[in-house]
Short mmCIF file of C-alpha atoms in Angstrom, two decimals:
data_model
loop_
_atom_site.label_atom_id
_atom_site.label_comp_id
_atom_site.label_asym_id
_atom_site.label_seq_id
_atom_site.Cartn_x
_atom_site.Cartn_y
_atom_site.Cartn_z
CA LEU P 252 -2.53 -16.63 -17.31
CA HIS P 253 -5.53 -18.92 -17.46
CA ARG P 254 -6.28 -21.83 -19.73
CA ARG P 255 -9.66 -23.25 -20.48
CA THR P 256 -10.76 -26.45 -18.77
CA HIS P 257 -14.00 -28.38 -18.69
CA ILE P 258 -14.22 -29.29 -15.03
CA ILE P 259 -13.41 -27.60 -11.75
CA ASP P 260 -13.20 -28.72 -8.15
CA GLY P 261 -16.54 -27.79 -6.56
CA GLU P 262 -15.11 -28.29 -3.07
CA ARG P 263 -12.78 -25.29 -3.21
CA PRO P 264 -13.72 -22.12 -1.30
CA MET P 265 -14.95 -19.69 -3.94
CA ASN P 266 -15.32 -15.91 -4.04
CA ALA P 267 -17.93 -14.43 -6.34
CA LEU P 268 -18.24 -11.24 -8.34
CA LYS P 269 -21.63 -10.42 -9.85
CA LEU P 270 -22.08 -7.66 -12.40
CA SER P 271 -25.38 -6.61 -13.89
CA GLY P 272 -26.41 -3.83 -16.21
CA SER P 273 -27.73 -3.05 -19.65
CA PHE P 274 -25.18 -4.97 -21.71
CA SER P 275 -25.67 -7.57 -24.39
CA LEU P 276 -24.48 -11.17 -24.35
CA GLY P 277 -21.99 -10.29 -27.09
CA GLU P 278 -20.67 -7.33 -25.07
CA VAL P 279 -20.03 -9.36 -21.91
CA HIS P 280 -18.49 -12.14 -24.02
CA SER P 281 -16.05 -9.65 -25.54
CA TRP P 282 -15.15 -8.35 -22.05
CA ILE P 283 -14.38 -11.87 -20.88
CA GLY P 284 -12.37 -12.54 -24.03
CA TYR P 285 -10.38 -9.37 -23.39
CA CYS P 286 -9.48 -10.58 -19.87
CA ILE P 287 -8.97 -14.29 -20.40
CA PRO P 288 -7.24 -16.25 -23.18
CA GLU P 289 -8.85 -19.20 -24.92
CA VAL P 290 -12.27 -17.54 -25.09
CA PRO P 291 -13.63 -18.02 -28.62
CA ASP P 292 -13.92 -14.84 -30.69
CA LYS P 293 -17.50 -15.67 -31.61
CA CYS P 294 -20.01 -15.72 -28.78
CA PRO P 295 -21.42 -19.23 -28.25
CA SER P 296 -25.14 -19.68 -28.81
CA GLY P 297 -27.52 -20.03 -25.91
CA GLU P 298 -29.11 -17.88 -23.25
CA THR P 299 -26.52 -18.61 -20.57
CA ILE P 300 -22.86 -19.37 -21.18
CA THR P 301 -20.62 -21.14 -18.68
CA MET P 302 -16.86 -21.47 -19.04
CA PHE P 303 -14.22 -22.83 -16.68
CA PHE P 304 -10.56 -21.82 -16.48
CA GLN P 305 -7.51 -22.81 -14.49
CA SER P 306 -4.55 -20.59 -13.66
CA THR P 307 -1.45 -21.84 -15.43
CA PHE P 308 0.72 -20.59 -12.60
CA LEU P 309 -1.14 -21.16 -9.34
CA ASP P 310 -3.67 -23.83 -10.35
CA THR P 311 -6.50 -21.69 -9.01
CA GLN P 312 -9.86 -21.89 -10.76
CA LEU P 313 -12.26 -19.49 -12.41
CA GLU P 314 -15.86 -20.07 -13.39
CA CYS P 315 -17.68 -17.60 -15.67
CA ASN P 316 -21.47 -17.68 -16.00
CA TYR P 317 -22.98 -14.99 -18.17
CA ARG P 318 -26.03 -13.96 -20.09
CA GLN P 319 -27.47 -10.72 -21.37
CA GLY P 320 -27.37 -8.17 -18.54
CA SER P 321 -25.62 -10.40 -16.01
CA VAL P 322 -22.26 -12.05 -15.39
CA GLU P 323 -20.97 -13.97 -12.39
CA PHE P 324 -17.36 -14.92 -11.80
CA LYS P 325 -16.35 -17.44 -9.14
CA SER P 326 -12.75 -18.07 -8.18
CA ASP P 327 -10.77 -19.50 -5.30
CA ASN P 328 -8.29 -16.63 -5.82
CA ILE P 329 -9.52 -13.24 -4.62
CA SER P 330 -6.89 -11.51 -6.79
CA THR P 331 -8.50 -12.96 -9.91
CA ILE P 332 -11.86 -11.54 -8.83
CA SER P 333 -10.31 -8.14 -8.13
CA ILE P 334 -8.51 -7.96 -11.47
CA LEU P 335 -11.65 -8.97 -13.39
CA LYS P 336 -13.68 -6.32 -11.57
CA ASP P 337 -11.12 -3.61 -12.36
CA VAL P 338 -10.76 -4.49 -16.04
CA ILE P 339 -14.45 -5.06 -16.77
CA THR P 340 -15.59 -1.90 -14.99
CA LYS P 341 -13.02 0.05 -17.03
CA LEU P 342 -14.31 -1.52 -20.28
CA ALA P 343 -17.93 -0.85 -19.31
CA THR P 344 -17.12 2.76 -18.37
CA GLN P 345 -15.51 3.29 -21.78
CA LYS P 346 -18.82 2.20 -23.35
CA LYS P 347 -20.80 4.30 -20.80
CA ILE P 348 -22.49 1.20 -19.40
CA ALA P 349 -23.45 1.45 -15.74
CA LEU P 350 -22.82 -1.70 -13.71
CA ASN P 351 -24.28 -2.96 -10.47
CA ILE P 352 -21.49 -4.79 -8.64
CA THR P 353 -21.79 -7.25 -5.77
CA TYR P 354 -19.23 -9.47 -4.08
CA GLU P 355 -19.40 -12.63 -2.06
CA LEU P 356 -16.07 -13.06 -0.33
CA CYS P 357 -15.14 -16.40 1.17
CA GLU P 358 -12.59 -16.01 3.95
CA ASP P 359 -11.51 -19.66 3.55
CA SER P 360 -10.21 -18.82 0.07
CA ILE P 361 -7.35 -16.76 1.54
CA PRO P 362 -5.58 -19.58 3.42
CA HIS P 363 -6.39 -21.86 0.47
CA SER P 364 -4.62 -19.51 -1.96
CA LEU P 365 -1.71 -19.09 0.42
CA ARG P 366 -1.29 -22.87 0.56
CA LEU P 367 -1.04 -22.86 -3.25
CA ILE P 368 1.43 -19.96 -3.30
CA HIS P 369 3.70 -21.11 -0.44
CA PRO P 370 5.54 -23.94 -2.26
CA LYS P 371 6.15 -21.67 -5.24
CA LEU P 372 7.65 -19.00 -3.00
CA ASP P 373 9.82 -21.64 -1.31
CA GLU P 374 11.02 -22.75 -4.73
CA GLN P 375 11.99 -19.18 -5.66
CA LEU P 376 13.80 -18.70 -2.33
CA LEU P 377 15.76 -21.93 -2.81
CA LEU P 378 16.70 -20.84 -6.32
CA ALA P 379 18.00 -17.51 -5.00
CA LYS P 380 20.08 -19.30 -2.36
CA LYS P 381 21.60 -21.64 -4.94
CA VAL P 382 22.50 -18.76 -7.25
CA GLN P 383 24.22 -16.99 -4.36
CA LEU P 384 26.50 -20.01 -3.95
CA ILE P 385 27.52 -20.31 -7.61
CA ASP P 386 30.46 -17.87 -7.59
CA ALA P 387 31.93 -19.29 -4.40
CA LEU P 388 31.58 -22.87 -5.63
CA LYS P 389 33.12 -22.01 -9.02
CA GLU P 390 36.06 -20.36 -7.28
CA LEU P 391 36.49 -23.40 -5.07
CA SER P 392 36.43 -25.68 -8.12
CA MET P 393 39.21 -23.62 -9.75
CA HIS P 394 41.48 -24.13 -6.71
CA GLU P 395 40.58 -27.72 -5.87
CA PRO P 396 41.28 -30.44 -8.44
CA ASN P 397 39.05 -32.96 -6.65
CA LEU P 398 35.57 -31.94 -5.50
CA ASP P 399 34.56 -35.30 -4.08
CA PHE P 400 34.30 -33.75 -0.63
CA LEU P 401 31.37 -31.55 -1.75
CA SER P 402 27.82 -32.58 -0.97
CA PRO P 403 25.69 -33.81 -3.89
CA GLU P 404 23.68 -30.59 -3.62
CA TYR P 405 26.77 -28.41 -4.14
CA LYS P 406 27.98 -30.58 -7.00
CA ASP P 407 24.57 -30.20 -8.61
CA ILE P 408 24.77 -26.40 -8.26
CA ILE P 409 28.14 -26.37 -10.04
CA GLN P 410 26.91 -28.66 -12.83
CA ASN P 411 23.68 -26.73 -13.38
CA ALA P 412 24.98 -23.20 -12.76
CA GLU P 413 23.90 -21.88 -16.18
CA LYS P 414 20.38 -23.30 -15.86
CA LEU P 415 20.04 -21.91 -12.34
CA GLN P 416 21.20 -18.46 -13.44
CA ALA P 417 18.80 -18.49 -16.40
CA ALA P 418 15.90 -19.45 -14.10
CA PHE P 419 16.99 -16.76 -11.64
CA LYS P 420 16.78 -14.11 -14.38
CA LEU P 421 13.11 -15.04 -14.79
CA GLN P 422 12.51 -14.80 -11.06
CA PRO P 423 11.20 -11.20 -11.00
CA CYS P 424 8.51 -12.23 -13.49
CA HIS P 425 7.59 -15.29 -11.40
CA LEU P 426 7.51 -13.29 -8.19
CA GLU P 427 5.33 -10.63 -9.81
CA ARG P 428 2.83 -13.33 -10.72
CA LEU P 429 2.89 -14.68 -7.19
CA TYR P 430 2.53 -11.31 -5.50
CA GLY P 431 0.16 -9.91 -8.12
#
């Protein structure tokens, strides 16, 4: 759910996950590629690699800095850090690679992430409320030849009922992404 970008906002509150151990640059690159799309298959040349990503859903950011034996992830979303830690430790364990793991948690990242999530939750709640009104408004429209007395919002719900219902069917997926 991330896409590659070339710049990030350095003013955001960032959490950090640092992993070190006896792994190669190619190994850590493959771990990152397993977790995040748009990572090239071939490991870039250089001693230290830095890549930036942005969440396609929440607009949170992720910075990856890695080299042989060391990787650091920074993100304004603590869930991103947690998921990366879980997946990479699982991959390292499969290869019998011991990892030293350290965290730097930024408490300011929590209200920051909540501010990003809140409007999306409001949008999903509004969608659910509109869908609840569809049947009643359709029934009303069958019994009333003239719907001029309805508010523009209710008229819009009637006109876009199919689109609203289709979006509502996707809601569990959207909510899962929001709640993680």
